[in-house]
Coordinates of C-alpha atoms and ligand atoms in Angstrom, one line a residue:
M1 CA 39.6 73.5 -68.2
S2 CA 37.8 74.8 -71.6
A3 CA 36.1 71.8 -72.3
V4 CA 35.8 68.1 -72.1
V5 CA 35.2 66.4 -75.1
I6 CA 33.0 63.0 -74.8
L7 CA 33.9 61.0 -77.7
A8 CA 30.8 58.6 -78.2
A9 CA 29.9 58.3 -82.1
G10 CA 31.5 55.0 -83.0
E11 CA 29.2 51.9 -83.8
G12 CA 29.8 49.6 -80.7
K13 CA 29.6 46.9 -83.1
R14 CA 30.6 43.8 -80.8
M15 CA 27.8 44.4 -78.4
R16 CA 25.7 42.8 -81.2
S17 CA 22.3 45.0 -79.7
S18 CA 20.0 47.5 -81.4
R19 CA 20.6 49.8 -78.3
S20 CA 23.7 51.9 -78.1
K21 CA 26.6 50.7 -76.3
L22 CA 26.6 53.8 -74.3
L23 CA 23.1 53.1 -73.2
H24 CA 23.8 49.9 -71.8
E25 CA 24.2 49.7 -68.1
I26 CA 26.8 49.0 -65.3
A27 CA 25.3 49.1 -61.6
G28 CA 21.9 50.4 -62.6
R29 CA 23.5 53.5 -64.8
T30 CA 24.2 54.0 -68.2
M31 CA 27.9 53.8 -69.5
L32 CA 27.5 57.4 -70.8
S33 CA 26.4 58.6 -67.8
Y34 CA 29.6 57.7 -65.9
A35 CA 31.5 59.4 -68.2
V36 CA 29.1 62.5 -68.5
D37 CA 29.3 62.8 -64.4
A38 CA 33.2 62.4 -64.2
A39 CA 33.4 65.1 -66.8
T40 CA 31.1 67.5 -65.2
E41 CA 32.7 67.4 -61.8
L42 CA 35.4 69.0 -63.5
Q43 CA 33.2 72.1 -64.1
P44 CA 34.3 72.9 -67.6
E45 CA 33.3 75.6 -69.7
H46 CA 31.7 72.9 -71.8
V47 CA 30.8 69.2 -71.6
V48 CA 30.9 68.1 -75.7
V49 CA 29.7 64.6 -76.3
V50 CA 30.6 63.5 -80.0
V51 CA 27.3 61.2 -80.8
G52 CA 27.4 59.6 -84.3
H53 CA 25.8 55.6 -84.1
L54 CA 22.4 55.3 -83.1
R55 CA 22.3 59.3 -82.2
E56 CA 18.9 59.8 -81.5
Q57 CA 19.0 57.4 -78.6
V58 CA 22.1 58.7 -77.4
E59 CA 20.7 62.5 -77.6
A60 CA 17.5 61.6 -76.0
H61 CA 19.2 59.9 -73.1
L62 CA 21.6 63.0 -72.6
A63 CA 18.5 65.5 -72.9
E64 CA 17.2 63.5 -70.1
I65 CA 20.2 63.0 -67.7
A66 CA 22.5 65.8 -68.8
P67 CA 20.5 68.5 -70.2
H68 CA 23.9 71.1 -69.8
V69 CA 26.0 68.8 -72.4
T70 CA 26.6 69.9 -75.8
T71 CA 26.1 67.2 -78.2
V72 CA 27.9 67.4 -81.8
V73 CA 27.4 65.1 -84.8
Q74 CA 30.0 63.1 -86.7
T75 CA 28.1 61.8 -89.3
E76 CA 30.9 59.3 -90.7
Q77 CA 33.0 57.7 -88.3
R78 CA 36.5 58.5 -89.8
G79 CA 38.8 58.0 -86.5
T80 CA 39.1 59.7 -83.0
G81 CA 41.0 62.4 -84.5
H82 CA 38.0 63.1 -86.7
A83 CA 36.0 63.0 -83.9
V84 CA 37.8 65.8 -82.0
Q85 CA 37.6 68.1 -85.0
V86 CA 34.5 67.9 -85.1
A87 CA 34.2 68.8 -81.5
L88 CA 36.5 71.7 -81.6
A89 CA 34.6 72.9 -84.7
A90 CA 31.4 73.8 -82.0
L91 CA 34.1 75.4 -79.7
P92 CA 35.7 78.3 -81.9
D93 CA 36.8 80.6 -79.4
L94 CA 38.3 78.0 -77.1
A95 CA 41.2 79.4 -74.5
G96 CA 41.8 77.0 -71.8
D97 CA 43.0 73.0 -71.6
V98 CA 40.9 70.3 -73.4
L99 CA 40.3 67.1 -72.1
V100 CA 38.9 64.1 -74.2
T101 CA 37.7 61.0 -72.7
Y102 CA 35.4 58.3 -74.2
G103 CA 31.8 57.4 -73.5
D104 CA 32.3 53.6 -73.1
V105 CA 34.8 53.7 -70.2
P106 CA 32.5 53.6 -67.0
M107 CA 35.2 53.2 -64.0
L108 CA 37.0 56.6 -65.0
T109 CA 36.4 58.7 -61.9
S110 CA 36.7 62.6 -61.6
D111 CA 39.4 62.3 -59.2
T112 CA 41.5 60.7 -61.9
L113 CA 40.9 63.2 -64.3
V114 CA 41.7 65.6 -61.6
E115 CA 45.1 63.9 -61.0
L116 CA 45.7 63.8 -64.8
V117 CA 44.9 67.4 -65.2
A118 CA 47.2 68.2 -62.1
D119 CA 49.7 66.2 -63.4
H120 CA 49.5 67.8 -67.0
R121 CA 49.8 71.5 -65.3
G122 CA 52.3 70.5 -63.2
A123 CA 54.7 69.0 -65.7
R124 CA 53.9 71.8 -68.2
T125 CA 53.6 69.4 -70.9
A126 CA 51.7 70.2 -74.1
V127 CA 49.9 67.1 -74.0
S128 CA 49.6 64.4 -71.1
V129 CA 48.1 61.0 -71.4
L130 CA 46.5 58.7 -69.0
T131 CA 47.8 55.4 -69.2
A132 CA 48.2 51.8 -67.5
R133 CA 50.4 49.2 -67.1
V134 CA 48.3 45.9 -67.9
A135 CA 49.3 42.2 -68.2
D136 CA 47.4 41.9 -71.8
P137 CA 47.6 45.1 -73.4
T138 CA 46.1 43.4 -76.9
G139 CA 44.0 46.0 -78.6
Y140 CA 45.3 48.9 -77.2
G141 CA 47.7 51.8 -78.4
R142 CA 51.3 51.4 -76.9
I143 CA 53.0 54.2 -75.1
V144 CA 56.3 54.7 -76.6
R145 CA 59.1 56.3 -74.3
G146 CA 62.2 58.3 -74.4
A147 CA 65.1 58.3 -72.3
G148 CA 63.6 60.9 -70.2
D149 CA 60.3 58.9 -69.7
D150 CA 58.6 61.5 -71.5
V151 CA 56.6 60.1 -74.4
L152 CA 57.6 59.7 -77.8
A153 CA 54.5 58.3 -79.8
I154 CA 51.5 56.0 -79.2
V155 CA 51.2 53.5 -81.6
E156 CA 48.0 51.4 -82.3
E157 CA 48.5 47.7 -82.1
R158 CA 48.1 47.3 -85.6
D159 CA 50.7 49.6 -87.0
A160 CA 53.0 48.5 -84.2
S161 CA 56.5 46.7 -84.7
E162 CA 57.3 43.4 -83.0
A163 CA 59.2 45.5 -80.3
Q164 CA 56.5 48.3 -79.2
R165 CA 53.9 45.3 -79.0
A166 CA 55.8 44.1 -75.9
I167 CA 55.1 47.1 -74.6
H168 CA 52.6 46.7 -71.5
E169 CA 51.9 50.4 -70.9
I170 CA 48.7 51.3 -72.9
N171 CA 47.0 54.4 -74.0
S172 CA 44.0 54.6 -72.0
G173 CA 42.5 57.3 -74.8
I174 CA 42.1 60.0 -72.2
Y175 CA 44.2 63.2 -72.6
V176 CA 44.7 66.9 -71.7
F177 CA 45.7 68.8 -74.5
D178 CA 47.1 72.3 -74.4
P179 CA 44.6 74.1 -76.9
Q180 CA 47.0 75.2 -79.5
T181 CA 49.2 72.1 -79.9
L182 CA 45.5 70.1 -80.0
R183 CA 44.2 72.7 -83.2
E184 CA 47.9 72.5 -84.3
G185 CA 48.0 68.7 -84.5
L186 CA 44.7 68.3 -85.7
A187 CA 45.2 69.9 -88.8
Q188 CA 47.8 68.1 -89.7
L189 CA 46.6 64.3 -89.3
R190 CA 46.8 62.4 -92.3
P191 CA 45.0 58.9 -92.4
T192 CA 48.1 57.2 -93.0
N193 CA 47.3 53.9 -91.1
D194 CA 46.1 50.4 -91.6
Q195 CA 42.4 51.5 -90.8
G196 CA 42.7 54.7 -93.1
E197 CA 41.3 56.8 -90.1
L198 CA 42.4 60.2 -88.8
Y199 CA 43.9 59.1 -85.3
L200 CA 44.1 61.5 -82.0
T201 CA 47.0 59.7 -81.2
D202 CA 49.0 61.1 -84.4
V203 CA 48.9 64.5 -82.5
V204 CA 51.2 63.3 -79.8
G205 CA 53.9 62.5 -82.3
L206 CA 53.3 65.8 -84.0
A207 CA 53.6 67.9 -81.1
R208 CA 57.1 66.1 -80.5
E209 CA 57.8 67.0 -83.9
A210 CA 57.0 70.4 -83.1
G211 CA 59.4 70.3 -80.2
R212 CA 57.0 70.2 -77.5
T213 CA 56.9 68.0 -74.5
V214 CA 54.1 65.1 -73.7
S215 CA 54.0 63.2 -70.4
A216 CA 52.3 60.5 -69.1
F217 CA 50.6 59.6 -66.2
A218 CA 50.1 56.0 -65.3
T219 CA 47.4 55.0 -63.3
R220 CA 47.6 52.3 -60.6
D221 CA 44.0 51.1 -61.4
A222 CA 43.7 49.9 -64.5
W223 CA 40.0 49.5 -64.5
Q224 CA 39.6 53.0 -65.0
T225 CA 40.8 52.9 -68.3
E226 CA 39.0 49.9 -69.4
G227 CA 36.3 50.3 -72.3
V228 CA 33.5 48.1 -72.7
N229 CA 33.2 46.7 -76.1
D230 CA 30.9 43.3 -75.7
R231 CA 28.6 41.7 -73.5
V232 CA 31.8 39.8 -71.7
Q233 CA 33.2 42.8 -70.9
L234 CA 30.2 44.2 -69.6
A235 CA 29.6 41.6 -67.1
R236 CA 32.8 41.5 -66.1
M237 CA 33.1 45.2 -65.4
N238 CA 29.6 44.9 -63.5
A239 CA 31.0 42.4 -61.2
E240 CA 33.9 44.5 -60.6
V241 CA 31.9 47.6 -59.9
N242 CA 29.4 45.8 -58.1
R243 CA 32.3 44.0 -55.7
R244 CA 34.0 47.8 -55.1
I245 CA 30.5 49.0 -53.7
L246 CA 30.3 45.9 -51.9
D247 CA 33.8 46.5 -49.9
G248 CA 32.4 49.6 -49.5
W249 CA 29.3 48.8 -47.7
M250 CA 31.1 46.3 -45.8
R251 CA 33.5 48.4 -44.8
A252 CA 30.8 50.6 -43.4
G253 CA 29.1 48.2 -41.4
V254 CA 27.1 45.9 -43.5
T255 CA 27.3 42.1 -43.6
V256 CA 27.3 40.7 -46.7
V257 CA 27.0 37.0 -46.7
D258 CA 27.9 36.3 -50.4
P259 CA 29.4 38.9 -52.4
A260 CA 29.3 37.1 -55.3
S261 CA 25.3 36.8 -55.7
T262 CA 24.7 40.1 -54.0
W263 CA 24.1 43.1 -55.9
V264 CA 23.9 46.7 -55.3
H265 CA 23.8 49.8 -57.3
A266 CA 25.4 52.8 -56.7
S267 CA 22.1 54.6 -56.0
V268 CA 21.4 52.4 -52.7
D269 CA 21.9 53.4 -49.3
L270 CA 22.6 51.2 -46.8
A271 CA 22.7 51.5 -42.9
E272 CA 25.0 50.1 -40.2
D273 CA 24.5 46.5 -39.0
V274 CA 22.1 45.7 -42.3
T275 CA 22.7 41.9 -43.2
L276 CA 22.5 41.0 -47.0
L277 CA 21.3 37.4 -47.6
P278 CA 22.9 35.6 -50.6
Q279 CA 20.7 36.3 -53.9
T280 CA 19.6 39.7 -52.9
S281 CA 19.6 42.7 -55.3
L282 CA 18.7 46.5 -54.2
E283 CA 18.2 48.8 -56.9
G284 CA 17.3 52.2 -57.8
A285 CA 16.7 54.9 -54.7
T286 CA 16.4 51.5 -52.2
S287 CA 17.5 52.5 -48.8
V288 CA 17.9 49.9 -45.8
A289 CA 17.9 51.3 -42.2
A290 CA 19.8 49.9 -39.1
G291 CA 19.7 46.2 -38.3
A292 CA 17.3 45.4 -40.9
T293 CA 17.7 42.0 -42.8
V294 CA 17.0 41.4 -46.5
G295 CA 17.3 38.4 -48.4
P296 CA 17.8 35.9 -49.4
S297 CA 16.6 35.9 -53.0
T298 CA 14.9 39.2 -52.9
T299 CA 14.7 42.3 -55.4
L300 CA 14.1 45.6 -54.4
V301 CA 13.5 48.5 -56.7
D302 CA 13.0 51.5 -54.8
V303 CA 11.9 50.1 -51.5
E304 CA 12.5 52.0 -48.1
V305 CA 12.8 49.4 -45.5
G306 CA 12.5 50.6 -42.1
E307 CA 15.0 49.8 -39.0
G308 CA 15.2 46.4 -37.7
A309 CA 12.6 45.2 -40.7
T310 CA 12.9 41.6 -42.4
V311 CA 12.4 41.1 -45.7
V312 CA 12.5 37.4 -47.1
R313 CA 12.3 36.1 -51.1
T314 CA 10.4 39.1 -51.6
H315 CA 10.2 41.0 -55.0
G316 CA 9.4 44.7 -54.3
S317 CA 9.3 48.5 -56.1
L318 CA 8.2 51.7 -55.0
A319 CA 7.5 50.3 -51.3
V320 CA 8.0 51.2 -47.9
V321 CA 8.4 48.9 -44.9
G322 CA 7.9 50.1 -41.7
A323 CA 10.5 49.8 -38.8
G324 CA 10.7 46.1 -37.4
A325 CA 8.1 44.9 -40.1
T326 CA 8.4 41.5 -41.6
V327 CA 7.8 40.9 -45.2
G328 CA 7.7 37.2 -47.1
P329 CA 8.9 34.8 -47.6
Y330 CA 7.4 35.1 -51.3
A331 CA 5.9 38.3 -51.4
Y332 CA 5.3 40.7 -54.4
L333 CA 5.0 44.5 -52.7
R334 CA 4.0 46.8 -55.8
P335 CA 4.1 50.3 -56.2
G336 CA 2.3 52.2 -53.4
T337 CA 2.9 49.5 -50.8
V338 CA 3.7 51.1 -47.2
L339 CA 3.5 48.7 -44.3
G340 CA 3.6 50.3 -40.9
E341 CA 6.0 49.4 -38.1
R342 CA 6.0 46.0 -37.0
G343 CA 3.2 45.2 -39.5
K344 CA 3.4 42.0 -41.2
I345 CA 3.0 40.9 -45.2
G346 CA 3.9 37.1 -45.3
T347 CA 3.7 34.7 -47.4
F348 CA 2.5 34.5 -51.3
V349 CA 1.0 37.9 -50.7
E350 CA 0.7 40.6 -53.7
T351 CA 0.2 44.2 -52.4
K352 CA -0.3 47.2 -54.7
N353 CA -1.4 50.8 -53.4
A354 CA -1.9 49.3 -49.9
Q355 CA -1.4 51.3 -47.0
I356 CA -1.1 48.9 -44.0
G357 CA -0.9 50.2 -40.6
A358 CA 1.3 49.8 -37.4
R359 CA 1.1 45.7 -36.3
A360 CA -1.4 44.9 -38.8
K361 CA -1.0 41.7 -40.1
V362 CA -1.5 40.3 -43.9
P363 CA 0.0 36.6 -43.2
H364 CA -1.0 34.4 -45.8
L365 CA -2.2 34.1 -49.4
T366 CA -3.7 37.4 -50.1
Y367 CA -4.0 40.2 -52.8
A368 CA -4.1 43.5 -51.1
G369 CA -4.9 45.9 -54.0
D370 CA -6.1 49.4 -53.5
V371 CA -6.3 49.2 -49.8
E372 CA -6.3 50.8 -46.7
I373 CA -5.6 48.3 -43.7
G374 CA -6.2 50.1 -40.0
E375 CA -3.3 49.4 -37.3
D376 CA -3.6 46.2 -35.5
A377 CA -5.9 44.6 -37.8
N378 CA -5.6 41.2 -39.1
I379 CA -6.3 39.7 -42.0
G380 CA -6.8 35.9 -42.7
A381 CA -5.3 33.5 -45.0
G382 CA -6.8 33.7 -48.5
V383 CA -8.2 37.1 -48.6
I384 CA -9.0 38.7 -51.8
F385 CA -9.2 42.6 -51.7
A386 CA -10.9 42.6 -55.4
N387 CA -10.1 46.0 -56.7
Y388 CA -11.2 45.9 -60.2
D389 CA -14.5 45.3 -62.0
G390 CA -12.9 44.8 -65.6
V391 CA -13.4 48.9 -66.1
T392 CA -12.7 50.9 -62.8
K393 CA -10.4 49.9 -59.8
S394 CA -11.9 50.7 -56.1
R395 CA -10.6 51.0 -52.9
T396 CA -11.4 49.2 -49.8
S397 CA -10.5 50.0 -46.3
V398 CA -10.8 48.3 -43.0
G399 CA -10.5 49.9 -39.8
R400 CA -8.5 49.6 -36.9
A401 CA -8.0 46.3 -35.1
S402 CA -10.6 44.9 -37.3
F403 CA -10.6 41.0 -38.0
V404 CA -11.0 39.7 -41.5
G405 CA -11.9 36.1 -41.9
S406 CA -10.0 33.6 -44.1
D407 CA -11.3 33.0 -47.6
S408 CA -13.0 36.5 -47.7
T409 CA -13.4 38.6 -50.9
L410 CA -13.9 42.3 -50.3
V411 CA -15.7 43.5 -53.4
A412 CA -14.4 47.4 -53.6
P413 CA -15.7 49.9 -52.8
V414 CA -16.2 48.5 -49.3
T415 CA -15.3 50.3 -45.7
V416 CA -15.2 48.0 -43.0
G417 CA -15.1 49.9 -39.6
D418 CA -12.8 50.2 -36.6
G419 CA -12.9 47.2 -34.3
A420 CA -15.4 45.1 -37.0
Y421 CA -15.5 41.2 -37.8
V422 CA -15.8 39.5 -41.1
G423 CA -16.8 35.8 -40.7
A424 CA -14.4 33.8 -42.6
G425 CA -15.6 32.8 -46.2
S426 CA -17.5 35.6 -46.7
T427 CA -18.1 37.9 -49.8
L428 CA -18.7 41.7 -48.8
T429 CA -20.4 43.9 -51.4
G430 CA -21.4 46.4 -48.7
D431 CA -20.2 48.3 -46.0
V432 CA -19.4 46.9 -42.3
G433 CA -20.1 49.4 -39.3
A434 CA -17.5 49.5 -36.6
G435 CA -17.8 46.6 -34.0
E436 CA -20.0 44.8 -36.4
L437 CA -19.9 41.2 -37.4
A438 CA -20.4 40.6 -41.1
V439 CA -21.0 37.1 -42.7
S440 CA -21.9 36.4 -46.2
R441 CA -21.9 32.7 -47.3
A442 CA -24.2 29.6 -47.7
R443 CA -25.2 27.8 -44.2
Q444 CA -23.8 24.6 -43.9
R445 CA -25.8 21.3 -43.8
N446 CA -24.8 18.0 -42.7
V447 CA -26.6 15.1 -44.1
P448 CA -26.4 11.9 -41.8
G449 CA -25.7 8.7 -43.4
W450 CA -25.2 10.1 -47.0
V451 CA -21.6 8.1 -47.6
A452 CA -23.3 5.0 -46.2
R453 CA -25.7 5.5 -48.9
K454 CA -24.3 7.0 -51.7
R455 CA -20.6 5.8 -51.6
A456 CA -21.4 2.1 -50.2
G457 CA -18.4 -0.3 -50.6
T458 CA -15.6 2.9 -50.7
K459 CA -12.9 3.2 -48.5
T460 CA -14.7 6.2 -47.0
A461 CA -18.1 4.4 -46.1
A462 CA -16.0 1.8 -44.5
A463 CA -14.0 4.5 -42.3
A464 CA -17.5 6.2 -41.3
E465 CA -18.9 2.7 -40.4
A466 CA -15.5 2.3 -38.1
A467 CA -15.9 5.7 -36.7
S468 CA -19.8 5.4 -35.9
A469 CA -19.3 1.9 -33.9
S470 CA -16.3 3.4 -32.1
S471 CA -18.6 6.2 -30.8
G472 CA -21.4 4.4 -30.3
A473 CA -23.3 6.9 -32.4
P474 CA -25.7 5.7 -34.8
D475 CA -23.9 4.1 -37.7
G476 CA -24.8 6.6 -40.4
G477 CA -27.3 3.9 -42.2
T478 CA -30.2 5.8 -40.1
P479 CA -32.6 7.0 -43.2
S480 CA -32.1 10.9 -43.1
P481 CA -33.9 13.7 -44.7
D482 CA -33.4 14.3 -48.4
P483 CA -30.6 16.5 -48.8
S484 CA -32.1 18.5 -51.6
G485 CA -34.9 19.8 -49.3
D486 CA -34.9 23.3 -48.2
D487 CA -34.4 23.1 -44.7
P488 CA -31.1 22.7 -43.5
V489 CA -30.0 19.8 -41.4
R490 CA -28.1 21.0 -38.6
L491 CA -26.6 19.0 -35.4
P492 CA -25.7 21.5 -33.2
E493 CA -22.8 19.6 -31.8
Q494 CA -21.5 19.3 -35.3
T495 CA -21.9 23.0 -36.6
E496 CA -19.9 24.0 -33.2
T497 CA -16.7 22.2 -34.1
V498 CA -17.1 23.5 -37.8
V499 CA -17.8 26.9 -37.6
P500 CA -15.4 29.1 -35.4
A501 CA -17.2 30.0 -32.2
P502 CA -18.1 33.8 -32.8
L503 CA -20.0 32.9 -35.9
S504 CA -22.2 30.2 -34.6
D505 CA -23.1 32.6 -32.2
Q506 CA -26.9 32.4 -32.4
A507 CA -27.5 36.2 -30.9
V508 CA -25.6 37.7 -33.7
V509 CA -26.3 35.3 -36.6
P510 CA -30.0 34.9 -36.2
P511 CA -31.0 31.7 -37.6
G512 CA -32.6 31.5 -40.8
S513 CA -30.5 34.7 -41.6
D514 CA -27.2 34.1 -43.6
R515 CA -25.9 37.6 -42.9
P516 CA -26.3 40.1 -40.8
D517 CA -27.4 43.7 -41.6
T518 CA -25.5 45.3 -44.0
N519 CA -26.1 47.9 -46.9
E520 CA -26.0 45.3 -49.3
R521 CA -25.0 46.7 -53.2
E522 CA -24.3 44.9 -56.2
S523 CA -20.7 45.5 -57.4
Ligands
LIG1 C1 42.0 54.2 -79.3 C2 43.1 54.5 -79.3 C3 44.1 53.7 -78.6 C4 43.9 53.5 -77.4 C5 42.1 53.1 -77.1 C6 41.7 53.1 -75.7 C7 43.4 55.6 -81.5 C8 43.8 55.7 -82.8 N1 43.5 54.6 -80.5 O1 41.8 53.1 -80.0 O2 45.4 54.2 -78.7 O3 44.6 52.5 -76.4 O4 41.5 53.8 -77.8 O5 40.1 52.4 -75.6 O6 42.7 56.7 -81.0 N2 34.9 57.2 -81.7 C9 34.3 58.4 -82.3 N3 34.5 58.7 -83.7 C10 35.3 57.9 -84.4 C11 35.8 57.1 -83.9 C12 35.7 56.6 -82.5 O7 33.7 59.1 -81.8 O8 35.5 58.3 -85.7 C13 34.9 56.6 -80.4 C14 34.4 55.6 -80.1 O9 33.1 55.8 -79.9 C15 35.1 55.2 -78.9 C16 36.3 56.0 -78.9 O10 36.3 57.4 -79.7 O11 34.6 55.6 -77.6 C17 37.5 55.1 -79.3 O12 37.3 54.7 -80.5 P1 37.8 53.0 -80.9 O13 37.4 53.0 -82.5 O14 37.5 52.3 -80.0 O15 39.3 53.0 -80.4 P2 40.5 52.2 -80.5 O16 40.3 51.4 -81.7 O17 40.0 51.2 -79.4
LIG2 CA1 37.7 50.9 -78.0

C-alpha cells in the first residue's frame, strides 16, 4: 500500500459546533484518531490527511496523536474528487495502491480495510469499493451493479433515478484504487452534477469507460461504514461502540449489571470477576483488578482499582485504590490519591495528593489534601487537613497506627508521629511526637441551674426540672457561680460522660492546661 488518504476537510455543518467534527469523541477518543489508527495499521508508506475546515484544530490534534501523518490543505471544499486530487499532488511518485477513507467513520476497523485490500488484489480490479446493504440508504451514493456483479457506477442520491434510489447497497466512500486508474480518473473529473462538485465516485464510471473493472466488497457490519454528521448520530454511535466494548468484557468474565447505563472506554482494562454496577463510567487509563466491584454511580478516570476492592458512588481521577480497599459511598478521589491495601476512604471524603497506608481508615466527612497517613492509622469523623494558607500548600503526615480524633484540624505543615493520639476537636499547629497525646481545644465548663434561670418557662426548662426530680438530684434551681467567671465549673462525673476517656485522663492532661506539650507554632 503506497498511501492511505483520509478525507477530513469538510465543514461538518450539522454538528453545529465550534469544535471540528473530527475532534468529537466516541468512547473517549476523537473520531479522527480511529481513522488514523485504522490507516496506520495497514503500514502504508504514507498516511495523508486532507484538512480544510477548522484545520488549525485538526492539525494540532494530529501533531499530538499521530506525528507520522502528512497533512495536506484543501482550501476550498470542491468535492471528494478534488480532495483526493489535492492529496495526490503532494505525493508525486506514488507507485502502489491508494486507499481512500474518511475522518468521520470511526467504527471502520483495519481488519475490514485488510479484507477490502485482499478483495481488491484477489479480483485484480482497478477499483474496489467498500459497500454495505442497509435498510435505509437515504443520503448515500448507490452501487449500480451489472450482470456479472461487477460495479457499473456509483450514483449520488440527488443525481439518482427512481430505480437507482431503490438500491439498498450503499457506497461507504472507502475505496482501494490502482494508482494509474486513480490519476487518470481524477484528471477527467467534471463538476457536472447537482452540487457542482468534483465527485470521487465518478472515477468508478470513468474506469469502466476505460475498460477496467470495478469490484465491490460488501461488509456485513454496516456500522463500520457509518459516518457521523450530527450529534444524534454521535450519541447513537457512542452507544453502539459502548455496547460492543461491554459485550467483549462480559464475555471475558466481567459482570455488567446494567449495560445501558454503564460506559467503558476502549482504553480501560478489566479483569475477571469484576462487577460493574449501574451508572458507572470508566475512562482513560482506568484498570480494575479481579473481584473488584465498582458502582453504582461511579466515574473513574485514570484510576487503578486493586483486587477485591469496592468503590461505591465515587468520582475519581488519577488515583490508586489498593487491593481489598473500600471507597465511598460519596467519595471524591482527586489526583495523587493512593489508598493502601484494605484501607478505607469513606463517606463525604475528599482526597488529593494523599497517600493513605495499608489498613488505614479515613471513614467520614474528611478533607485530606497533601497528606501521608501511615498504615493502620485511624482518622476520625470530620477531620480537616488544612493544606493551604492562601499562598502555599503544605503537607501533613500522620504516623503508623496513630489516631486523630473527630473534628480535628491539622494546620499544615504538621507531623504526627507513629502511635500518637490527637484529641477530638483539636486544632493542631505543631508536631506531635510518637506515642504522645495532643489536645488543643477549649476546656468544657458546665453551669448548673443555668437553664432554670435563663430559660424559665421553656420546654427545655421543664425537661430539666423533670430530669432532676426523677433522679433526685438538685433541681438545678440552686444558685451557681456566674458562668462568666474565670474558673471552669467542672463536675467530674459529668465531664467523664462528655469527654472520651483518654482525654480526661488527668495524668495526661494536667488540670489547668488545655494542651499537652507541643511545639506550638503559628500557621
Ligand atoms: C460521499 C459519497 C457517497 C457516499 C458517502 C458515504 C461522493 C461524491 N459521495 O457522499 O457516495 O455514500 O460519501 O458517506 O464522494 N470532503 C473533503 N473535501 C471535500 C468534500 C468532502 O475532505 O471537498 C470529505 C468530508 O470531510 C467527508 C468526506 O469527504 O469526510 C465525505 O464528504 P461528504 O460531503 O460528506 O460526502 P457525502 O455527500 O456524504
Ligand atoms: Ca458524509
